[in-house]
Each structure stands twice: as structure tokens, then as C-alpha cells.
Amino acid sequence: MSAPTSNPTSGGRVPAAGVRFDTPETGATSPGDQGFDALAAWELNPKVALRPEPFGALLYHFGTRKLSFLKNLTVVGIVQSLADHDSAEAALASAGITPAQRPLYVQALTTLADSGMITRRAA
């Protein structure tokens, strides 16, 4: 028996030169690709619904049809309060996030920004 000749995660598609099906495309230009800046004003994307759950919350993006799970009630509270603060940094401080905890919460917000679940608020 011979070894497989195609990437099993590609669904049988043959990639064009330099294209991989198992990794996200880089170089895309969408509002979320500006990078997360904790000093900027952020809000829940208007195309996203947040549904609180006992474990945290579900986020559903109606544009991309992406579903995300927030399994930390503190992150849920921060996301819900982003629109009430001048910056994400202010939302973190309001939630009582300590300097030692800050990197974990900034990473969570960065992931949400990269996926388009939160967006920069217009100035």
C-alpha cells in the first residue's frame, strides 16, 4: 500500500503553489487585521450576538457564521463592558484584572479581535 499523496485536511483539493488549506490565509485586509491595541476603544462587533450561558457565553458572528465559546465569566464581563470604556485597558482595570493576570486577558481579547468578534470603536 502506498502513502497518501495529498494533505488529508484539504478535503481532496489540490493546493495551488504556496497555498495551504490547513492554515489561515495571511495578508488579509479586514478591520480586525489592524492588530489588537489595548489603548484603543473596542466594542462587540454589531454583527455578533452574545448569549450568556452557565459556562460563560456563546458568540455568533452573523457575517462569517462563526461560533465561539467564552468559558471564562470574567472575559464575558469584559467583552460586555468594552463599549462602556474609553479603551480595552480601562475595561480590564474596571474588571479588577491585575498586572499578573493582564497577559492572559489581553491574549483573549486579541483572539476575539483577530476573529472579528470585537472591533475598534469609531472615534
mmCIF file of N, CA and C in Angstrom:
data_model
loop_
_atom_site.group_PDB
_atom_site.id
_atom_site.type_symbol
_atom_site.label_atom_id
_atom_site.label_comp_id
_atom_site.label_asym_id
_atom_site.label_seq_id
_atom_site.Cartn_x
_atom_site.Cartn_y
_atom_site.Cartn_z
ATOM 1 N N MET A 1 0.847 -1.167 0.000
ATOM 2 C CA MET A 1 0.000 0.000 0.000
ATOM 3 C C MET A 1 0.892 1.228 0.000
ATOM 4 N N SER A 2 0.566 2.232 -0.788
ATOM 5 C CA SER A 2 1.395 3.432 -0.880
ATOM 6 C C SER A 2 0.915 4.496 0.095
ATOM 7 N N ALA A 3 1.807 5.435 0.401
ATOM 8 C CA ALA A 3 1.491 6.537 1.312
ATOM 9 C C ALA A 3 0.570 7.528 0.613
ATOM 10 N N PRO A 4 -0.280 8.212 1.367
ATOM 11 C CA PRO A 4 -1.162 9.208 0.761
ATOM 12 C C PRO A 4 -0.343 10.300 0.085
ATOM 13 N N THR A 5 -0.857 10.799 -1.019
ATOM 14 C CA THR A 5 -0.141 11.834 -1.767
ATOM 15 C C THR A 5 -0.720 13.221 -1.556
ATOM 16 N N SER A 6 -1.820 13.325 -0.836
ATOM 17 C CA SER A 6 -2.422 14.643 -0.606
ATOM 18 C C SER A 6 -2.594 14.867 0.885
ATOM 19 N N ASN A 7 -2.756 16.126 1.263
ATOM 20 C CA ASN A 7 -2.973 16.508 2.659
ATOM 21 C C ASN A 7 -4.378 16.063 3.052
ATOM 22 N N PRO A 8 -4.523 15.214 4.080
ATOM 23 C CA PRO A 8 -5.854 14.719 4.430
ATOM 24 C C PRO A 8 -6.807 15.799 4.919
ATOM 25 N N THR A 9 -6.301 16.950 5.385
ATOM 26 C CA THR A 9 -7.190 18.013 5.850
ATOM 27 C C THR A 9 -7.643 18.912 4.716
ATOM 28 N N SER A 10 -7.177 18.650 3.508
ATOM 29 C CA SER A 10 -7.532 19.529 2.399
ATOM 30 C C SER A 10 -8.842 19.152 1.733
ATOM 31 N N GLY A 11 -9.455 18.059 2.155
ATOM 32 C CA GLY A 11 -10.720 17.646 1.555
ATOM 33 C C GLY A 11 -10.555 17.165 0.131
ATOM 34 N N GLY A 12 -9.348 16.710 -0.220
ATOM 35 C CA GLY A 12 -9.097 16.218 -1.559
ATOM 36 C C GLY A 12 -8.754 17.298 -2.559
ATOM 37 N N ARG A 13 -8.762 18.544 -2.132
ATOM 38 C CA ARG A 13 -8.425 19.636 -3.041
ATOM 39 C C ARG A 13 -6.923 19.685 -3.250
ATOM 40 N N VAL A 14 -6.509 20.071 -4.419
ATOM 41 C CA VAL A 14 -5.094 20.211 -4.717
ATOM 42 C C VAL A 14 -4.735 21.681 -4.556
ATOM 43 N N PRO A 15 -3.817 21.996 -3.627
ATOM 44 C CA PRO A 15 -3.487 23.400 -3.400
ATOM 45 C C PRO A 15 -2.666 23.991 -4.534
ATOM 46 N N ALA A 16 -2.908 25.262 -4.801
ATOM 47 C CA ALA A 16 -2.072 25.990 -5.743
ATOM 48 C C ALA A 16 -0.727 26.208 -5.084
ATOM 49 N N ALA A 17 0.263 26.535 -5.869
ATOM 50 C CA ALA A 17 1.604 26.744 -5.329
ATOM 51 C C ALA A 17 1.571 27.769 -4.201
ATOM 52 N N GLY A 18 2.117 27.404 -3.045
ATOM 53 C CA GLY A 18 2.216 28.324 -1.918
ATOM 54 C C GLY A 18 0.953 28.456 -1.087
ATOM 55 N N VAL A 19 -0.100 27.697 -1.385
ATOM 56 C CA VAL A 19 -1.356 27.788 -0.635
ATOM 57 C C VAL A 19 -1.522 26.528 0.203
ATOM 58 N N ARG A 20 -1.837 26.718 1.487
ATOM 59 C CA ARG A 20 -2.106 25.590 2.370
ATOM 60 C C ARG A 20 -3.545 25.682 2.833
ATOM 61 N N PHE A 21 -4.219 24.539 2.881
ATOM 62 C CA PHE A 21 -5.607 24.518 3.312
ATOM 63 C C PHE A 21 -5.740 24.395 4.828
ATOM 64 N N ASP A 22 -4.662 23.989 5.510
ATOM 65 C CA ASP A 22 -4.758 23.734 6.940
ATOM 66 C C ASP A 22 -4.344 24.910 7.806
ATOM 67 N N THR A 23 -4.008 26.040 7.220
ATOM 68 C CA THR A 23 -3.636 27.227 7.986
ATOM 69 C C THR A 23 -4.409 28.421 7.460
ATOM 70 N N PRO A 24 -4.702 29.399 8.313
ATOM 71 C CA PRO A 24 -5.429 30.571 7.847
ATOM 72 C C PRO A 24 -4.592 31.387 6.873
ATOM 73 N N GLU A 25 -5.266 32.002 5.958
ATOM 74 C CA GLU A 25 -4.598 32.848 4.972
ATOM 75 C C GLU A 25 -4.025 34.078 5.676
ATOM 76 N N THR A 26 -2.819 34.440 5.296
ATOM 77 C CA THR A 26 -2.210 35.635 5.867
ATOM 78 C C THR A 26 -2.266 36.754 4.851
ATOM 79 N N GLY A 27 -2.096 37.959 5.335
ATOM 80 C CA GLY A 27 -2.101 39.102 4.434
ATOM 81 C C GLY A 27 -3.490 39.612 4.118
ATOM 82 N N ALA A 28 -4.500 39.076 4.763
ATOM 83 C CA ALA A 28 -5.865 39.544 4.526
ATOM 84 C C ALA A 28 -6.012 40.972 5.037
ATOM 85 N N THR A 29 -6.901 41.702 4.414
ATOM 86 C CA THR A 29 -7.104 43.085 4.844
ATOM 87 C C THR A 29 -8.539 43.263 5.283
ATOM 88 N N SER A 30 -8.763 43.075 6.563
ATOM 89 C CA SER A 30 -10.074 43.312 7.133
ATOM 90 C C SER A 30 -9.884 44.139 8.380
ATOM 91 N N PRO A 31 -10.940 44.781 8.892
ATOM 92 C CA PRO A 31 -10.784 45.648 10.053
ATOM 93 C C PRO A 31 -10.126 44.977 11.242
ATOM 94 N N GLY A 32 -10.342 43.694 11.461
ATOM 95 C CA GLY A 32 -9.746 43.002 12.583
ATOM 96 C C GLY A 32 -8.251 42.781 12.443
ATOM 97 N N ASP A 33 -7.702 42.959 11.224
ATOM 98 C CA ASP A 33 -6.301 42.697 10.977
ATOM 99 C C ASP A 33 -5.394 43.848 11.375
ATOM 100 N N GLN A 34 -5.932 44.901 11.934
ATOM 101 C CA GLN A 34 -5.104 46.022 12.354
ATOM 102 C C GLN A 34 -4.330 45.678 13.611
ATOM 103 N N GLY A 35 -4.634 44.584 14.242
ATOM 104 C CA GLY A 35 -3.986 44.192 15.477
ATOM 105 C C GLY A 35 -4.726 44.745 16.674
ATOM 106 N N PHE A 36 -4.583 44.068 17.780
ATOM 107 C CA PHE A 36 -5.269 44.497 18.987
ATOM 108 C C PHE A 36 -4.417 45.518 19.713
ATOM 109 N N ASP A 37 -5.010 46.642 20.053
ATOM 110 C CA ASP A 37 -4.355 47.704 20.810
ATOM 111 C C ASP A 37 -5.202 47.941 22.051
ATOM 112 N N ALA A 38 -4.659 47.600 23.219
ATOM 113 C CA ALA A 38 -5.416 47.721 24.463
ATOM 114 C C ALA A 38 -5.748 49.170 24.803
ATOM 115 N N LEU A 39 -5.032 50.115 24.196
ATOM 116 C CA LEU A 39 -5.302 51.535 24.474
ATOM 117 C C LEU A 39 -6.393 52.103 23.570
ATOM 118 N N ALA A 40 -6.838 51.314 22.592
ATOM 119 C CA ALA A 40 -7.894 51.747 21.679
ATOM 120 C C ALA A 40 -9.268 51.408 22.259
ATOM 121 N N ALA A 41 -10.289 52.071 21.730
ATOM 122 C CA ALA A 41 -11.677 51.797 22.126
ATOM 123 C C ALA A 41 -12.195 50.624 21.294
ATOM 124 N N TRP A 42 -12.823 49.653 21.970
ATOM 125 C CA TRP A 42 -13.334 48.453 21.321
ATOM 126 C C TRP A 42 -14.794 48.240 21.697
ATOM 127 N N GLU A 43 -15.465 47.411 20.907
ATOM 128 C CA GLU A 43 -16.849 47.040 21.191
ATOM 129 C C GLU A 43 -17.134 45.687 20.560
ATOM 130 N N LEU A 44 -18.198 45.066 21.016
ATOM 131 C CA LEU A 44 -18.662 43.841 20.390
ATOM 132 C C LEU A 44 -19.078 44.197 18.967
ATOM 133 N N ASN A 45 -18.629 43.424 18.007
ATOM 134 C CA ASN A 45 -18.990 43.669 16.613
ATOM 135 C C ASN A 45 -20.517 43.695 16.489
ATOM 136 N N PRO A 46 -21.077 44.696 15.790
ATOM 137 C CA PRO A 46 -22.541 44.760 15.638
ATOM 138 C C PRO A 46 -23.142 43.522 14.958
ATOM 139 N N LYS A 47 -22.309 42.749 14.242
ATOM 140 C CA LYS A 47 -22.790 41.535 13.582
ATOM 141 C C LYS A 47 -22.679 40.304 14.484
ATOM 142 N N VAL A 48 -22.317 40.537 15.754
ATOM 143 C CA VAL A 48 -22.119 39.420 16.684
ATOM 144 C C VAL A 48 -23.172 39.451 17.783
ATOM 145 N N ALA A 49 -23.735 38.290 18.057
ATOM 146 C CA ALA A 49 -24.663 38.140 19.181
ATOM 147 C C ALA A 49 -23.934 37.404 20.302
ATOM 148 N N LEU A 50 -24.090 37.909 21.513
ATOM 149 C CA LEU A 50 -23.513 37.270 22.693
ATOM 150 C C LEU A 50 -24.663 36.705 23.515
ATOM 151 N N ARG A 51 -24.617 35.396 23.771
ATOM 152 C CA ARG A 51 -25.653 34.750 24.573
ATOM 153 C C ARG A 51 -25.020 34.195 25.833
ATOM 154 N N PRO A 52 -25.335 34.787 26.988
ATOM 155 C CA PRO A 52 -24.789 34.257 28.247
ATOM 156 C C PRO A 52 -25.238 32.812 28.475
ATOM 157 N N GLU A 53 -24.332 32.023 29.017
ATOM 158 C CA GLU A 53 -24.583 30.623 29.351
ATOM 159 C C GLU A 53 -23.996 30.354 30.724
ATOM 160 N N PRO A 54 -24.403 29.271 31.386
ATOM 161 C CA PRO A 54 -23.840 28.965 32.705
ATOM 162 C C PRO A 54 -22.311 28.825 32.699
ATOM 163 N N PHE A 55 -21.746 28.359 31.582
ATOM 164 C CA PHE A 55 -20.298 28.165 31.498
ATOM 165 C C PHE A 55 -19.552 29.422 31.074
ATOM 166 N N GLY A 56 -20.264 30.445 30.601
ATOM 167 C CA GLY A 56 -19.649 31.657 30.064
ATOM 168 C C GLY A 56 -20.587 32.311 29.067
ATOM 169 N N ALA A 57 -20.284 32.136 27.773
ATOM 170 C CA ALA A 57 -21.164 32.709 26.749
ATOM 171 C C ALA A 57 -20.863 32.099 25.389
ATOM 172 N N LEU A 58 -21.848 32.203 24.514
ATOM 173 C CA LEU A 58 -21.684 31.869 23.099
ATOM 174 C C LEU A 58 -21.633 33.167 22.323
ATOM 175 N N LEU A 59 -20.719 33.248 21.378
ATOM 176 C CA LEU A 59 -20.664 34.374 20.460
ATOM 177 C C LEU A 59 -20.947 33.830 19.071
ATOM 178 N N TYR A 60 -21.889 34.446 18.365
ATOM 179 C CA TYR A 60 -22.191 34.024 16.995
ATOM 180 C C TYR A 60 -22.048 35.230 16.083
ATOM 181 N N HIS A 61 -21.197 35.091 15.065
ATOM 182 C CA HIS A 61 -20.976 36.155 14.083
ATOM 183 C C HIS A 61 -21.882 35.888 12.884
ATOM 184 N N PHE A 62 -22.859 36.762 12.653
ATOM 185 C CA PHE A 62 -23.828 36.563 11.578
ATOM 186 C C PHE A 62 -23.223 36.775 10.193
ATOM 187 N N GLY A 63 -22.091 37.461 10.112
ATOM 188 C CA GLY A 63 -21.436 37.664 8.815
ATOM 189 C C GLY A 63 -20.623 36.459 8.386
ATOM 190 N N THR A 64 -19.838 35.921 9.312
ATOM 191 C CA THR A 64 -18.970 34.790 8.984
ATOM 192 C C THR A 64 -19.551 33.444 9.381
ATOM 193 N N ARG A 65 -20.640 33.479 10.175
ATOM 194 C CA ARG A 65 -21.297 32.282 10.702
ATOM 195 C C ARG A 65 -20.387 31.513 11.647
ATOM 196 N N LYS A 66 -19.440 32.216 12.245
ATOM 197 C CA LYS A 66 -18.516 31.591 13.189
ATOM 198 C C LYS A 66 -19.116 31.610 14.590
ATOM 199 N N LEU A 67 -18.955 30.500 15.292
ATOM 200 C CA LEU A 67 -19.427 30.363 16.656
ATOM 201 C C LEU A 67 -18.220 30.233 17.570
ATOM 202 N N SER A 68 -18.191 31.031 18.619
ATOM 203 C CA SER A 68 -17.108 30.965 19.599
ATOM 204 C C SER A 68 -17.692 30.771 20.988
ATOM 205 N N PHE A 69 -16.926 30.105 21.814
ATOM 206 C CA PHE A 69 -17.320 29.868 23.197
ATOM 207 C C PHE A 69 -16.398 30.668 24.106
ATOM 208 N N LEU A 70 -16.979 31.411 25.019
ATOM 209 C CA LEU A 70 -16.209 32.071 26.065
ATOM 210 C C LEU A 70 -16.454 31.269 27.328
ATOM 211 N N LYS A 71 -15.402 30.673 27.861
ATOM 212 C CA LYS A 71 -15.547 29.791 29.018
ATOM 213 C C LYS A 71 -15.104 30.458 30.309
ATOM 214 N N ASN A 72 -14.954 31.758 30.286
ATOM 215 C CA ASN A 72 -14.496 32.496 31.458
ATOM 216 C C ASN A 72 -15.460 33.662 31.675
ATOM 217 N N LEU A 73 -16.133 33.663 32.813
ATOM 218 C CA LEU A 73 -17.132 34.699 33.084
ATOM 219 C C LEU A 73 -16.511 36.092 33.160
ATOM 220 N N THR A 74 -15.256 36.181 33.566
ATOM 221 C CA THR A 74 -14.588 37.482 33.610
ATOM 222 C C THR A 74 -14.399 38.020 32.203
ATOM 223 N N VAL A 75 -14.009 37.166 31.257
ATOM 224 C CA VAL A 75 -13.861 37.592 29.859
ATOM 225 C C VAL A 75 -15.210 38.040 29.310
ATOM 226 N N VAL A 76 -16.254 37.322 29.646
ATOM 227 C CA VAL A 76 -17.603 37.700 29.200
ATOM 228 C C VAL A 76 -17.931 39.106 29.701
ATOM 229 N N GLY A 77 -17.687 39.350 30.974
ATOM 230 C CA GLY A 77 -17.953 40.676 31.536
ATOM 231 C C GLY A 77 -17.141 41.768 30.878
ATOM 232 N N ILE A 78 -15.878 41.476 30.579
ATOM 233 C CA ILE A 78 -15.023 42.476 29.920
ATOM 234 C C ILE A 78 -15.555 42.773 28.521
ATOM 235 N N VAL A 79 -15.883 41.738 27.780
ATOM 236 C CA VAL A 79 -16.407 41.934 26.419
ATOM 237 C C VAL A 79 -17.702 42.740 26.460
ATOM 238 N N GLN A 80 -18.576 42.429 27.403
ATOM 239 C CA GLN A 80 -19.838 43.162 27.506
ATOM 240 C C GLN A 80 -19.621 44.621 27.909
ATOM 241 N N SER A 81 -18.536 44.902 28.606
ATOM 242 C CA SER A 81 -18.301 46.271 29.081
ATOM 243 C C SER A 81 -17.417 47.100 28.169
ATOM 244 N N LEU A 82 -16.878 46.520 27.104
ATOM 245 C CA LEU A 82 -15.958 47.265 26.236
ATOM 246 C C LEU A 82 -16.549 48.583 25.745
ATOM 247 N N ALA A 83 -17.805 48.571 25.347
ATOM 248 C CA ALA A 83 -18.434 49.783 24.802
ATOM 249 C C ALA A 83 -18.608 50.868 25.859
ATOM 250 N N ASP A 84 -18.541 50.514 27.127
ATOM 251 C CA ASP A 84 -18.717 51.477 28.214
ATOM 252 C C ASP A 84 -17.418 52.150 28.648
ATOM 253 N N HIS A 85 -16.301 51.733 28.049
ATOM 254 C CA HIS A 85 -15.000 52.253 28.469
ATOM 255 C C HIS A 85 -14.273 52.911 27.295
ATOM 256 N N ASP A 86 -13.365 53.815 27.630
ATOM 257 C CA ASP A 86 -12.600 54.535 26.609
ATOM 258 C C ASP A 86 -11.565 53.655 25.918
ATOM 259 N N SER A 87 -11.201 52.550 26.551
ATOM 260 C CA SER A 87 -10.206 51.640 25.982
ATOM 261 C C SER A 87 -10.401 50.254 26.571
ATOM 262 N N ALA A 88 -9.782 49.279 25.931
ATOM 263 C CA ALA A 88 -9.807 47.927 26.476
ATOM 264 C C ALA A 88 -9.044 47.900 27.794
ATOM 265 N N GLU A 89 -7.994 48.703 27.883
ATOM 266 C CA GLU A 89 -7.218 48.789 29.119
ATOM 267 C C GLU A 89 -8.109 49.239 30.278
ATOM 268 N N ALA A 90 -8.975 50.216 30.024
ATOM 269 C CA ALA A 90 -9.901 50.695 31.056
ATOM 270 C C ALA A 90 -10.906 49.606 31.428
ATOM 271 N N ALA A 91 -11.349 48.825 30.460
ATOM 272 C CA ALA A 91 -12.274 47.723 30.750
ATOM 273 C C ALA A 91 -11.591 46.661 31.604
ATOM 274 N N LEU A 92 -10.321 46.370 31.314
ATOM 275 C CA LEU A 92 -9.567 45.406 32.115
ATOM 276 C C LEU A 92 -9.410 45.903 33.554
ATOM 277 N N ALA A 93 -9.058 47.184 33.698
ATOM 278 C CA ALA A 93 -8.889 47.759 35.033
ATOM 279 C C ALA A 93 -10.206 47.735 35.802
ATOM 280 N N SER A 94 -11.302 48.056 35.131
ATOM 281 C CA SER A 94 -12.614 48.064 35.767
ATOM 282 C C SER A 94 -13.019 46.667 36.246
ATOM 283 N N ALA A 95 -12.555 45.644 35.526
ATOM 284 C CA ALA A 95 -12.873 44.256 35.898
ATOM 285 C C ALA A 95 -11.954 43.748 37.010
ATOM 286 N N GLY A 96 -11.006 44.580 37.432
ATOM 287 C CA GLY A 96 -10.108 44.179 38.512
ATOM 288 C C GLY A 96 -8.978 43.268 38.084
ATOM 289 N N ILE A 97 -8.616 43.319 36.800
ATOM 290 C CA ILE A 97 -7.534 42.476 36.291
ATOM 291 C C ILE A 97 -6.198 43.014 36.811
ATOM 292 N N THR A 98 -5.418 42.155 37.442
ATOM 293 C CA THR A 98 -4.123 42.557 37.996
ATOM 294 C C THR A 98 -3.058 42.520 36.895
ATOM 295 N N PRO A 99 -1.933 43.192 37.117
ATOM 296 C CA PRO A 99 -0.841 43.135 36.128
ATOM 297 C C PRO A 99 -0.394 41.698 35.829
ATOM 298 N N ALA A 100 -0.421 40.837 36.822
ATOM 299 C CA ALA A 100 -0.026 39.441 36.603
ATOM 300 C C ALA A 100 -1.034 38.699 35.719
ATOM 301 N N GLN A 101 -2.307 39.053 35.809
ATOM 302 C CA GLN A 101 -3.354 38.400 35.019
ATOM 303 C C GLN A 101 -3.486 39.003 33.627
ATOM 304 N N ARG A 102 -3.040 40.236 33.459
ATOM 305 C CA ARG A 102 -3.272 41.007 32.241
ATOM 306 C C ARG A 102 -2.897 40.273 30.949
ATOM 307 N N PRO A 103 -1.722 39.619 30.848
ATOM 308 C CA PRO A 103 -1.373 38.967 29.572
ATOM 309 C C PRO A 103 -2.410 37.935 29.109
ATOM 310 N N LEU A 104 -2.994 37.195 30.041
ATOM 311 C CA LEU A 104 -3.997 36.193 29.653
ATOM 312 C C LEU A 104 -5.253 36.844 29.071
ATOM 313 N N TYR A 105 -5.678 37.932 29.680
ATOM 314 C CA TYR A 105 -6.891 38.604 29.209
ATOM 315 C C TYR A 105 -6.637 39.385 27.922
ATOM 316 N N VAL A 106 -5.449 39.948 27.785
ATOM 317 C CA VAL A 106 -5.099 40.627 26.530
ATOM 318 C C VAL A 106 -5.047 39.601 25.397
ATOM 319 N N GLN A 107 -4.521 38.406 25.673
ATOM 320 C CA GLN A 107 -4.498 37.350 24.659
ATOM 321 C C GLN A 107 -5.917 36.958 24.245
ATOM 322 N N ALA A 108 -6.815 36.847 25.207
ATOM 323 C CA ALA A 108 -8.208 36.508 24.889
ATOM 324 C C ALA A 108 -8.840 37.587 24.021
ATOM 325 N N LEU A 109 -8.615 38.851 24.362
ATOM 326 C CA LEU A 109 -9.171 39.956 23.565
ATOM 327 C C LEU A 109 -8.518 40.018 22.187
ATOM 328 N N THR A 110 -7.227 39.711 22.111
ATOM 329 C CA THR A 110 -6.532 39.680 20.816
ATOM 330 C C THR A 110 -7.152 38.620 19.913
ATOM 331 N N THR A 111 -7.428 37.455 20.469
ATOM 332 C CA THR A 111 -8.052 36.383 19.691
ATOM 333 C C THR A 111 -9.434 36.798 19.202
ATOM 334 N N LEU A 112 -10.209 37.447 20.063
ATOM 335 C CA LEU A 112 -11.539 37.920 19.659
ATOM 336 C C LEU A 112 -11.442 39.001 18.592
ATOM 337 N N ALA A 113 -10.455 39.874 18.688
ATOM 338 C CA ALA A 113 -10.258 40.915 17.668
ATOM 339 C C ALA A 113 -9.832 40.286 16.343
ATOM 340 N N ASP A 114 -8.897 39.332 16.402
ATOM 341 C CA ASP A 114 -8.424 38.674 15.179
ATOM 342 C C ASP A 114 -9.540 37.916 14.461
ATOM 343 N N SER A 115 -10.507 37.405 15.219
ATOM 344 C CA SER A 115 -11.616 36.666 14.611
ATOM 345 C C SER A 115 -12.785 37.567 14.231
ATOM 346 N N GLY A 116 -12.669 38.868 14.523
ATOM 347 C CA GLY A 116 -13.729 39.814 14.151
ATOM 348 C C GLY A 116 -14.889 39.860 15.124
ATOM 349 N N MET A 117 -14.771 39.204 16.264
ATOM 350 C CA MET A 117 -15.862 39.215 17.235
ATOM 351 C C MET A 117 -15.958 40.568 17.952
ATOM 352 N N ILE A 118 -14.818 41.215 18.174
ATOM 353 C CA ILE A 118 -14.813 42.583 18.685
ATOM 354 C C ILE A 118 -14.127 43.456 17.640
ATOM 355 N N THR A 119 -14.539 44.691 17.562
ATOM 356 C CA THR A 119 -13.976 45.627 16.581
ATOM 357 C C THR A 119 -13.639 46.943 17.249
ATOM 358 N N ARG A 120 -12.731 47.676 16.617
ATOM 359 C CA ARG A 120 -12.416 49.023 17.122
ATOM 360 C C ARG A 120 -13.635 49.896 16.994
ATOM 361 N N ARG A 121 -13.850 50.676 18.023
ATOM 362 C CA ARG A 121 -14.974 51.607 18.035
ATOM 363 C C ARG A 121 -14.556 52.876 17.319
ATOM 364 N N ALA A 122 -15.440 53.425 16.523
ATOM 365 C CA ALA A 122 -15.153 54.673 15.816
ATOM 366 C C ALA A 122 -14.940 55.788 16.834
ATOM 367 N N ALA A 123 -13.961 56.621 16.553
ATOM 368 C CA ALA A 123 -13.621 57.730 17.480
ATOM 369 C C ALA A 123 -14.644 58.839 17.453
#
